[in-house]
mmCIF file of C-alpha atoms and ligand atoms in Angstrom:
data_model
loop_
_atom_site.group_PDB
_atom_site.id
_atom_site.type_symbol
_atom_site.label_atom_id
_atom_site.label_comp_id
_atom_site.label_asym_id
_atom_site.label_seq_id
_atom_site.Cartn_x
_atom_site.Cartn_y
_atom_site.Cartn_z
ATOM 1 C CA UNK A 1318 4.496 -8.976 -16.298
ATOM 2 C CA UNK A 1319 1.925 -6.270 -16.731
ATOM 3 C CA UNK A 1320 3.728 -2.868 -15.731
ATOM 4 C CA UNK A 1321 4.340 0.613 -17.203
ATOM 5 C CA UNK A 1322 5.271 3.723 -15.941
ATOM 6 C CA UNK A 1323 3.108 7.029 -14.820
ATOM 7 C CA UNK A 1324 4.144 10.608 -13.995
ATOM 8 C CA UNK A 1325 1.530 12.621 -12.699
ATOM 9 C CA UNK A 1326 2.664 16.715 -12.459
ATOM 10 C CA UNK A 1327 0.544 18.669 -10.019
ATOM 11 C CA UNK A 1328 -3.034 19.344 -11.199
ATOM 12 C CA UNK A 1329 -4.953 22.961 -11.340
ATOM 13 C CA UNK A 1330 -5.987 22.966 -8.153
ATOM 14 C CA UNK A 1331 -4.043 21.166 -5.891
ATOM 15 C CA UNK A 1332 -2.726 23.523 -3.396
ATOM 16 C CA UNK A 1333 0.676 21.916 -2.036
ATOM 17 C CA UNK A 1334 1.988 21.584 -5.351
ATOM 18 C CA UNK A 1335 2.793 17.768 -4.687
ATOM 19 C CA UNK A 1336 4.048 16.162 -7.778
ATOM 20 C CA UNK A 1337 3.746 12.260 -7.656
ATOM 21 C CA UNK A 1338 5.681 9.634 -10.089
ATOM 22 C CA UNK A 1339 5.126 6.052 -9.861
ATOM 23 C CA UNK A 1340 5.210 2.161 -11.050
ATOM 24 C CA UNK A 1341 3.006 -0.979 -11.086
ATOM 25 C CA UNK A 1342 3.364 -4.317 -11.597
ATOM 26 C CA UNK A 1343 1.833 -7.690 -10.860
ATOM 27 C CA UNK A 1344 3.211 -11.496 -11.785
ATOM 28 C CA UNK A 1345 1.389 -14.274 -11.124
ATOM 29 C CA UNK A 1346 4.278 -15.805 -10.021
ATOM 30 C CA UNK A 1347 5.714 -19.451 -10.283
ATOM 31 C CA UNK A 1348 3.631 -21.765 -8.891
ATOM 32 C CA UNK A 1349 -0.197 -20.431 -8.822
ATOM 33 C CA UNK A 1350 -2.329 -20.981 -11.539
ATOM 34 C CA UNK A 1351 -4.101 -17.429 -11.191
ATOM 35 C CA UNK A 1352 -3.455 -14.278 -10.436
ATOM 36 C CA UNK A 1353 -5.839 -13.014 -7.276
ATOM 37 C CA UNK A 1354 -4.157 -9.702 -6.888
ATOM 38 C CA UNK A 1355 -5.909 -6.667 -7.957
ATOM 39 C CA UNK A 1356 -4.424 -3.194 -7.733
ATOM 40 C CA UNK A 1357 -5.243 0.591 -8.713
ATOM 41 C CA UNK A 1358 -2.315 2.959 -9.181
ATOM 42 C CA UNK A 1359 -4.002 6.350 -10.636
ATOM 43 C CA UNK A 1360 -3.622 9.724 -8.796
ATOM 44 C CA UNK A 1361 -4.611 10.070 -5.486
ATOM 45 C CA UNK A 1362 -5.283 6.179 -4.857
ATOM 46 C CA UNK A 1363 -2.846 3.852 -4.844
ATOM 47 C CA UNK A 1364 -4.037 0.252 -3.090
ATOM 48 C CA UNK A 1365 -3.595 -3.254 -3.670
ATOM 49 C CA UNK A 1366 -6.206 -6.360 -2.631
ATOM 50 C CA UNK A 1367 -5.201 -9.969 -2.322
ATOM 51 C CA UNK A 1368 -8.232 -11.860 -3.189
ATOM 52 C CA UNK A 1369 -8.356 -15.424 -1.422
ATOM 53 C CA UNK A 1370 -11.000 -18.207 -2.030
ATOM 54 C CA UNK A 1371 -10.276 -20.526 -4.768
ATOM 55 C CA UNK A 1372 -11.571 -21.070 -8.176
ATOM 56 C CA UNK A 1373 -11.295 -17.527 -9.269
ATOM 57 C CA UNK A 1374 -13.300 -16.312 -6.176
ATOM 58 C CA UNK A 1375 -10.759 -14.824 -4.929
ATOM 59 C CA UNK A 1376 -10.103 -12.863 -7.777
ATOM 60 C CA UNK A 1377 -13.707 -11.607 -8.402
ATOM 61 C CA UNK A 1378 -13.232 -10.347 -4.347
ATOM 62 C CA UNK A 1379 -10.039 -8.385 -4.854
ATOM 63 C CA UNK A 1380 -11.597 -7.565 -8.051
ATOM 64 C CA UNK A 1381 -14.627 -5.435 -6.825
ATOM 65 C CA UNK A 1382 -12.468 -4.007 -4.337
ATOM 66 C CA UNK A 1383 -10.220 -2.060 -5.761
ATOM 67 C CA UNK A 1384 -13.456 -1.354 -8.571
ATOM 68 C CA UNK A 1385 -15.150 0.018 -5.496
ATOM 69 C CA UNK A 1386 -12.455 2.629 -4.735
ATOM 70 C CA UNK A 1387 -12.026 3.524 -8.254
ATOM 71 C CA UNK A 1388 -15.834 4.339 -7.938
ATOM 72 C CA UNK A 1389 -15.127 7.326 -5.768
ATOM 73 C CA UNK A 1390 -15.716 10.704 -7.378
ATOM 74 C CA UNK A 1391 -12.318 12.117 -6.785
ATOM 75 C CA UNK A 1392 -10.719 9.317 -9.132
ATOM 76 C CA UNK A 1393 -12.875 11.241 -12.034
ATOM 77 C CA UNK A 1394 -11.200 14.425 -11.267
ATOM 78 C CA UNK A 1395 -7.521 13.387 -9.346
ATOM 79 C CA UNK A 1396 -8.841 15.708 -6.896
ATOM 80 C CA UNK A 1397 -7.219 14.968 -3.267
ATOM 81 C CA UNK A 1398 -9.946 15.424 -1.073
ATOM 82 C CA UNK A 1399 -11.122 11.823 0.063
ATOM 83 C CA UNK A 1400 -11.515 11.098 3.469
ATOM 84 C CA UNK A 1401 -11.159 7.881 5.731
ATOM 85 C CA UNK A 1402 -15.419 8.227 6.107
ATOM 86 C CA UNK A 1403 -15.621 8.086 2.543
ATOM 87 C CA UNK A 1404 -13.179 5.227 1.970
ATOM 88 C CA UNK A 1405 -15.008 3.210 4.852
ATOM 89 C CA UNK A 1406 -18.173 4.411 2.922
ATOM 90 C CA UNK A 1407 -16.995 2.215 -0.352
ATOM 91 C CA UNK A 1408 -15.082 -0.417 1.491
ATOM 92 C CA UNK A 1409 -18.468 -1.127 3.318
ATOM 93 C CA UNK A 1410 -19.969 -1.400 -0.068
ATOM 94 C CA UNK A 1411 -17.349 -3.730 -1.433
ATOM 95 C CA UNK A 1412 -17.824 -5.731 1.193
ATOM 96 C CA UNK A 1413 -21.452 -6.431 0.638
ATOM 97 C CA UNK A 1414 -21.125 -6.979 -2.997
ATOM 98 C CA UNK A 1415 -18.071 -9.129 -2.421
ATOM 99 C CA UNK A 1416 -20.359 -11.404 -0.002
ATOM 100 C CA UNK A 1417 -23.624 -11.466 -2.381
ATOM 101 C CA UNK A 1418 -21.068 -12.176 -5.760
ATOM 102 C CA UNK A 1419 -19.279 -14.917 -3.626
ATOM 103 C CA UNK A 1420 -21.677 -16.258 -0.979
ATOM 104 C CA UNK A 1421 -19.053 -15.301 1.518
ATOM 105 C CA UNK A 1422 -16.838 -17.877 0.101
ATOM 106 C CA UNK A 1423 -13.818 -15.687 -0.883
ATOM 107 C CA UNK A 1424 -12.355 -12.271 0.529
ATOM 108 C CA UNK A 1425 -10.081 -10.082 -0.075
ATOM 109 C CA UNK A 1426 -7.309 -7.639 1.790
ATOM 110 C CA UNK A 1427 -6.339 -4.249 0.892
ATOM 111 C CA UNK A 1428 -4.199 -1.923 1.690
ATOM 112 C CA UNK A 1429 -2.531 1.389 -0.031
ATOM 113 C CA UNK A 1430 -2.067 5.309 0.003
ATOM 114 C CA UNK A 1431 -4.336 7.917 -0.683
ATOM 115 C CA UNK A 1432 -2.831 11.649 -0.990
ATOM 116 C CA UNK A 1433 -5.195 13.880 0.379
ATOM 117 C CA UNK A 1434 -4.556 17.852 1.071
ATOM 118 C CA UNK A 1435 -5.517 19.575 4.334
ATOM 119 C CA UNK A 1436 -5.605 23.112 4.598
ATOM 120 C CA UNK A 1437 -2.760 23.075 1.203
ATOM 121 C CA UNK A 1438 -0.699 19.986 3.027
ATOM 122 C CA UNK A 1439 -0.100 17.041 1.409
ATOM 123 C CA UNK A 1440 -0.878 13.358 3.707
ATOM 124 C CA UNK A 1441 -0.648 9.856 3.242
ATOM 125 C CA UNK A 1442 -3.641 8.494 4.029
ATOM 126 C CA UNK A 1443 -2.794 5.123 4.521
ATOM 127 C CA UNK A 1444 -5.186 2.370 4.799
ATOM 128 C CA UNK A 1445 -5.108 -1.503 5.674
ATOM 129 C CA UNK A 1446 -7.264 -4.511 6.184
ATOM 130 C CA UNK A 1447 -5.589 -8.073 6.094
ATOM 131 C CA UNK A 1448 -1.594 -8.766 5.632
ATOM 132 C CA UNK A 1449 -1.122 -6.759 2.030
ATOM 133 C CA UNK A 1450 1.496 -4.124 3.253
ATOM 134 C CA UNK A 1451 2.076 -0.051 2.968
ATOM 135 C CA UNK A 1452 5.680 0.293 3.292
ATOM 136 C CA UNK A 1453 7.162 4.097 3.414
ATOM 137 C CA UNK A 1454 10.844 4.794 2.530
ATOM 138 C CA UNK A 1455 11.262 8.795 4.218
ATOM 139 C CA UNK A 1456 14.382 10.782 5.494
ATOM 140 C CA UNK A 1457 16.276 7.747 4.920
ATOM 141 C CA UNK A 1458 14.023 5.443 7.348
ATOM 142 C CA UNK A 1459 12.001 2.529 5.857
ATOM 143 C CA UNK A 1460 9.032 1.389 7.900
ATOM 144 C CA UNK A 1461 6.205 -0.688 7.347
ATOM 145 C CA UNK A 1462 2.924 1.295 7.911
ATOM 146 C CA UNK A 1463 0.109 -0.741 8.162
ATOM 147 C CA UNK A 1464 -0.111 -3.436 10.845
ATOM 148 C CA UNK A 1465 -0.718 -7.140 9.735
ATOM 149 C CA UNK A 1466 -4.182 -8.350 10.430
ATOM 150 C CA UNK A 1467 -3.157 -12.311 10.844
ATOM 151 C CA UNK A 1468 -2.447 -14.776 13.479
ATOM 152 C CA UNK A 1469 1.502 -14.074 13.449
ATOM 153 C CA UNK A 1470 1.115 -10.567 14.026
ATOM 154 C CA UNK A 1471 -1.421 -11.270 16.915
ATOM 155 C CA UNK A 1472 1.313 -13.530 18.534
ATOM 156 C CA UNK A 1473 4.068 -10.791 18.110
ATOM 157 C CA UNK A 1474 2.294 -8.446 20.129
ATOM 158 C CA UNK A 1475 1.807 -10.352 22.517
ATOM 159 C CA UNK A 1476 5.039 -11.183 22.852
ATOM 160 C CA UNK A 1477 5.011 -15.181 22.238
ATOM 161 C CA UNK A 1478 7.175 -15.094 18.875
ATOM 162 C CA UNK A 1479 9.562 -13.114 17.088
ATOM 163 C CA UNK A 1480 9.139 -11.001 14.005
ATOM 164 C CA UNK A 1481 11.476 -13.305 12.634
ATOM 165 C CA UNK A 1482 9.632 -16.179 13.931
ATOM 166 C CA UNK A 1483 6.728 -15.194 12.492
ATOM 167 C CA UNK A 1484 8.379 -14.977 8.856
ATOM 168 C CA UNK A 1485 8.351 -18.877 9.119
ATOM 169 C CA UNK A 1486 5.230 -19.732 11.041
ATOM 170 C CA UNK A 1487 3.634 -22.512 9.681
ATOM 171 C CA UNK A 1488 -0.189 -19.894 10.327
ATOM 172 C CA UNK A 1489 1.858 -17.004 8.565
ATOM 173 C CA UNK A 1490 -0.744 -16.878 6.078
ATOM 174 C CA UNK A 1491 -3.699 -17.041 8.302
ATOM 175 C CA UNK A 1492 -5.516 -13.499 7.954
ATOM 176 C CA UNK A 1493 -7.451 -12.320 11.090
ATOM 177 C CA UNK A 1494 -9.418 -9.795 9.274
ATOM 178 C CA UNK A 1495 -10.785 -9.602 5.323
ATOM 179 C CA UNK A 1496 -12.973 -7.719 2.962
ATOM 180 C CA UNK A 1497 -15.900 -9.667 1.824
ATOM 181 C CA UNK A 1498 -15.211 -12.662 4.320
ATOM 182 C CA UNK A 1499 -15.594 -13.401 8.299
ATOM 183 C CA UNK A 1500 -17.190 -10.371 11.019
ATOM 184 C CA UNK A 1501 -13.918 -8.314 11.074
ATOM 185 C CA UNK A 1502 -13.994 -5.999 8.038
ATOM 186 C CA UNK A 1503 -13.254 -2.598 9.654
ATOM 187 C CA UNK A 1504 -9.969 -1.082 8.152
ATOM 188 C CA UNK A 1505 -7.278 0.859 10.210
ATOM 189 C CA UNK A 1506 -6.145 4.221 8.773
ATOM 190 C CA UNK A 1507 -2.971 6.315 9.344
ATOM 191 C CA UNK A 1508 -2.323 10.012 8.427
ATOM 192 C CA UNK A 1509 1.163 10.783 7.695
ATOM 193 C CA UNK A 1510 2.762 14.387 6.104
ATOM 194 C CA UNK A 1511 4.035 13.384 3.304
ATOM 195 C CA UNK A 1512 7.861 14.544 3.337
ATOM 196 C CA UNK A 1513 10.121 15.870 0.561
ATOM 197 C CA UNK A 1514 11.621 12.383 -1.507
ATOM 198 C CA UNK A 1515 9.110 10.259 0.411
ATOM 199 C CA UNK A 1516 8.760 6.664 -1.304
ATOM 200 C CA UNK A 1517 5.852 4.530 -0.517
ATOM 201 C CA UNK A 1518 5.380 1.217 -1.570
ATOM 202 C CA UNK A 1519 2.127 -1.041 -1.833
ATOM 203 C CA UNK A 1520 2.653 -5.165 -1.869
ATOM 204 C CA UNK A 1521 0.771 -8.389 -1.707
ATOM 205 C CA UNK A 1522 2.698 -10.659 0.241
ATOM 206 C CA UNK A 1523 3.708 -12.628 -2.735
ATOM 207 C CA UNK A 1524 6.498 -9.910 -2.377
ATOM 208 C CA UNK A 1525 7.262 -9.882 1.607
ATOM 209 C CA UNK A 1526 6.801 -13.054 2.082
ATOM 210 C CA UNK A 1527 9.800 -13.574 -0.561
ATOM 211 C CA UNK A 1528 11.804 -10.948 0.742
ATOM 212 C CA UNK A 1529 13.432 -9.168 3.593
ATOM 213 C CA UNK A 1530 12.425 -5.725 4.446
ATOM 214 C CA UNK A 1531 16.382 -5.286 4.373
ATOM 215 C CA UNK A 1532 16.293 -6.584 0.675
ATOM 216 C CA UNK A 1533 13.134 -4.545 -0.007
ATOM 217 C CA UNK A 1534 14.887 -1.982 1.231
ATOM 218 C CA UNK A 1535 18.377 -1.897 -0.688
ATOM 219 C CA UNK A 1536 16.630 -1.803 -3.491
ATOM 220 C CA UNK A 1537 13.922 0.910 -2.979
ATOM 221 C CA UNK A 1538 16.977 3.229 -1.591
ATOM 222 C CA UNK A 1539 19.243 2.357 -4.771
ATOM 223 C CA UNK A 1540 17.165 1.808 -7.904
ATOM 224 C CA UNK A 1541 16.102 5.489 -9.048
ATOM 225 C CA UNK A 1542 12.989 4.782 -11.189
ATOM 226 C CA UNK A 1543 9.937 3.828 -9.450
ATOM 227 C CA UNK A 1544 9.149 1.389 -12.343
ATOM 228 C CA UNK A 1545 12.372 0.271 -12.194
ATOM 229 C CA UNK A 1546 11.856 -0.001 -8.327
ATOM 230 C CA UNK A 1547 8.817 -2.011 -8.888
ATOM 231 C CA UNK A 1548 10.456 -4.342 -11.877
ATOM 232 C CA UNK A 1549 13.674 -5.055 -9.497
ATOM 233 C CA UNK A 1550 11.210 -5.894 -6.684
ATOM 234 C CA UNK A 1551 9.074 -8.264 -8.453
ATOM 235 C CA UNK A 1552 12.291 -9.702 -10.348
ATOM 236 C CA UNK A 1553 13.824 -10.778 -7.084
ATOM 237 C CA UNK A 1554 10.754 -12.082 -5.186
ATOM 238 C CA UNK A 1555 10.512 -14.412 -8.544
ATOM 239 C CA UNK A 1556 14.192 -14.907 -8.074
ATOM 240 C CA UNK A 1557 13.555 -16.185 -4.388
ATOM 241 C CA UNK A 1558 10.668 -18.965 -4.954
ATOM 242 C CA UNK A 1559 7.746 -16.716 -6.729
ATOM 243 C CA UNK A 1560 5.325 -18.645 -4.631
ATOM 244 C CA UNK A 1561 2.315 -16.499 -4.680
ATOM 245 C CA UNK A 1562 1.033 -13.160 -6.924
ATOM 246 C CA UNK A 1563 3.383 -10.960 -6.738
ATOM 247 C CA UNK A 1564 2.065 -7.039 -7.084
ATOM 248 C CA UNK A 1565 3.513 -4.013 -6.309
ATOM 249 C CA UNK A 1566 2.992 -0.181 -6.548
ATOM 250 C CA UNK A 1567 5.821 2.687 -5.826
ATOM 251 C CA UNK A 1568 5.097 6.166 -5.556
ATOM 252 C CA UNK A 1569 7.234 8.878 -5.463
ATOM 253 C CA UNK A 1570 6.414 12.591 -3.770
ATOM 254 C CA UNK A 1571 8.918 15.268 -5.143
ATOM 255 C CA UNK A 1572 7.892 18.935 -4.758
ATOM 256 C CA UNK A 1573 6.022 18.850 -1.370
ATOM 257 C CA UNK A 1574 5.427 22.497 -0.392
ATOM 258 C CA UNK A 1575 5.651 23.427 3.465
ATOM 259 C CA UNK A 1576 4.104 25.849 5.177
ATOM 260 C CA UNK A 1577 4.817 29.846 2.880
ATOM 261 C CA UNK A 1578 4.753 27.568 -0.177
ATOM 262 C CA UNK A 1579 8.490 26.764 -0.289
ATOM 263 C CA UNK A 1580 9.796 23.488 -0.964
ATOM 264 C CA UNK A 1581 12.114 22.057 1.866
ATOM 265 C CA UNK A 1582 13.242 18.739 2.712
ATOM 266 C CA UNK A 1583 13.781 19.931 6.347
ATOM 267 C CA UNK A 1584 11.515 17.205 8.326
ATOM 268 C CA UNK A 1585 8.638 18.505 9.504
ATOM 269 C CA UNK A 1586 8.851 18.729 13.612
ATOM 270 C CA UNK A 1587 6.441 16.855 15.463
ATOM 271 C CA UNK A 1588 3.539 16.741 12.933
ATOM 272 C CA UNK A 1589 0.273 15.892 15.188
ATOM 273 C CA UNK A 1590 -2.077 15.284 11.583
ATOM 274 C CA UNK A 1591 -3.992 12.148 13.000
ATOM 275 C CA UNK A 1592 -5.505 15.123 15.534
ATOM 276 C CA UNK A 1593 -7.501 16.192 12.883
ATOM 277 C CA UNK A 1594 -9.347 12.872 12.065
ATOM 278 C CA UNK A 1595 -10.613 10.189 14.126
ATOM 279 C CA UNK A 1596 -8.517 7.197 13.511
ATOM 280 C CA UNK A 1597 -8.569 3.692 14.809
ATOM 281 C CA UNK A 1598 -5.585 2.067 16.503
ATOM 282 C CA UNK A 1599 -3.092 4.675 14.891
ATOM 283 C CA UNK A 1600 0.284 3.097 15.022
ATOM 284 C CA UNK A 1601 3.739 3.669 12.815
ATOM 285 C CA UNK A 1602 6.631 1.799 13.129
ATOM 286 C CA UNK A 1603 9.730 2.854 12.396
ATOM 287 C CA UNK A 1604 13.029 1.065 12.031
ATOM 288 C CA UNK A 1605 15.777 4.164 11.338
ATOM 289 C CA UNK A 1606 18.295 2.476 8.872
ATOM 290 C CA UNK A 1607 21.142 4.469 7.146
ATOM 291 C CA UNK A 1608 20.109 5.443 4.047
ATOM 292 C CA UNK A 1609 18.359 7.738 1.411
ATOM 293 C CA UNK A 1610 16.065 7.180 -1.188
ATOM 294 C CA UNK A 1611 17.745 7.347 -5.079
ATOM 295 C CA UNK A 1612 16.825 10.270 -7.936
ATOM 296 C CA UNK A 1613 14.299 9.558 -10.239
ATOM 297 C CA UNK A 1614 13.058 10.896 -13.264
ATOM 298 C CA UNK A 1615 9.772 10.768 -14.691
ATOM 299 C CA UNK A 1616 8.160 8.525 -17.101
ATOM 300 C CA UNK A 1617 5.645 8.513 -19.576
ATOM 301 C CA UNK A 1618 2.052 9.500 -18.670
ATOM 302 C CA UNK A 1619 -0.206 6.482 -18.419
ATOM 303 C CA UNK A 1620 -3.603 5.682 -16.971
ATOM 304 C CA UNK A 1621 -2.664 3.835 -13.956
ATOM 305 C CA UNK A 1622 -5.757 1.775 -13.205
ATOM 306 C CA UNK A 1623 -6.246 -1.831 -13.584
HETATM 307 MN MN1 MN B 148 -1.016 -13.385 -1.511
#
């Protein structure tokens, strides 16, 4: 397993005073030969792309995706300024390099969290394309963020299978929308304030498709650590079959500064953020479940990229 631990204090300059901690990890799993997965955990990005394609396509496509975010200036500087335009801006360039590298032969998804300040308040601005998943853990509720781009989901919203049907689907792993692959490569974004002891976490579906979002989220809401998070996570997806890459970033927000600079974890009333940016199909789900997320501490400081 290739993990470590990162603690990132609050840089000169950032205004909300945001302090982020987090883990990585990917496993190849049990029964692929390769890992595809490609991820980028280093202050403010935080994404993970499932390459697909075989014969190591698929890894060259998730590959130059997340190498394509970690292009953007603010990665140089940790500054928290990036926008949805300029994340389209690089996606749109990963996609055409993905397509000349690969002859259009692989793709990739991704999906993740960028923390961005507005006006000295701290967002998640989350991003998806494909079935990788943005979980968020906040106030005790844990809610998937990003909407599936695949077949399943397509059929759950319209009503002609379960959620839990779709967990066993025999098209479960048929992806409606890609990176690098196929005419639907435009990614969805969501703008969320980021809250006082908010957890997020980033997966391939080597991890959901292993476990429950009930089992995801016991252990997110009892294991302090977020690289202990992320090493109980992968543990028991390998634990339940392992049958895909298995990656995984959590990231924790502690000192989130409201409004007068004080730090509260009174929830913010009504927050209307996705006003401020134009957003395609803008949707959060939440499933309120009775809980809170555990203490952790900080670890070591680390480069976070791969
Ligand atoms: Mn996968």
């Amino acid at each position: 397993m290739n993990s470590q631990a990162a603690s990132v204090p609050a840089a000169a300059g950032h205004d909300s005073g945001l302090s982020l901690s987090y883990g990585y990890g990917t496993d190849r799993g049990l029964r692929r030969e390769l890992n595809e997965d490609s991820f980028i955990a280093s202050d403010p990005v935080f994404a993970v792309a499932d390459g697909m394609g075989g014969h190591e396509a698929g890894e060259i496509a998730s590959g130059m995706c997340v190498r394509a975010l970690a292009a953007m200036p603010q990665l140089a500087t940790g500054e928290r300024s990036v926008t949805a335009a300029v994340i389209q801006q690089y996606l749109m360039k990963a996609d055409s390099s993905i397509r000349e590298a690969t002859g259009a032969r692989a793709g990739t998804t991704l999906t993740g969290a960028v923390v961005v300040e507005q006006m000295g308040m701290p967002y998640w601005l989350v991003m998806n394309i494909g079935d990788s998943r943005t979980y968020r853990l906040s106030q005790g509720q844990f809610a998937q963020v990003s909407v599936d781009h695949s077949e399943v989901q397509e059929l759950v919203d319209a009503g002609e299978i379960t959620p839990e049907q779709a967990t066993v689907h025999p098209r479960r792993h048929v992806v409606t929308r890609a990176l690098g692959a196929g005419d639907e490569t435009e990614a969805d974004y969501w703008l969320l304030p980021v809250e006082e002891g908010d957890r997020m976490l980033v997966c391939s579906d080597g991890l959901n498709a292993e476990l429950s979002d009930e089992h995801m989220f016991r252990i997110l809401s009892t294991v302090g650590h977020p690289q202990d998070a992320v090493d109980a996570l992968i543990q028991a997806a390998l634990r339940n079959g392992g049958r895909d890459n298995v990656t995984v970033i959590v990231v924790d927000a502690k000192n989130v500064m409201n409004d007068g600079g004080i730090a509260t974890t009174a929830p913010r009333p009504g927050s209307d953020a996705e006003d401020e940016i134009t957003l395609p199909r803008s949707q959060v789900v939440e499933a309120p479940r009775p809980a809170t997320a555990g203490e952790d501490e900080s670890g070591e400081p680390a480069d976070g990229r791969e």
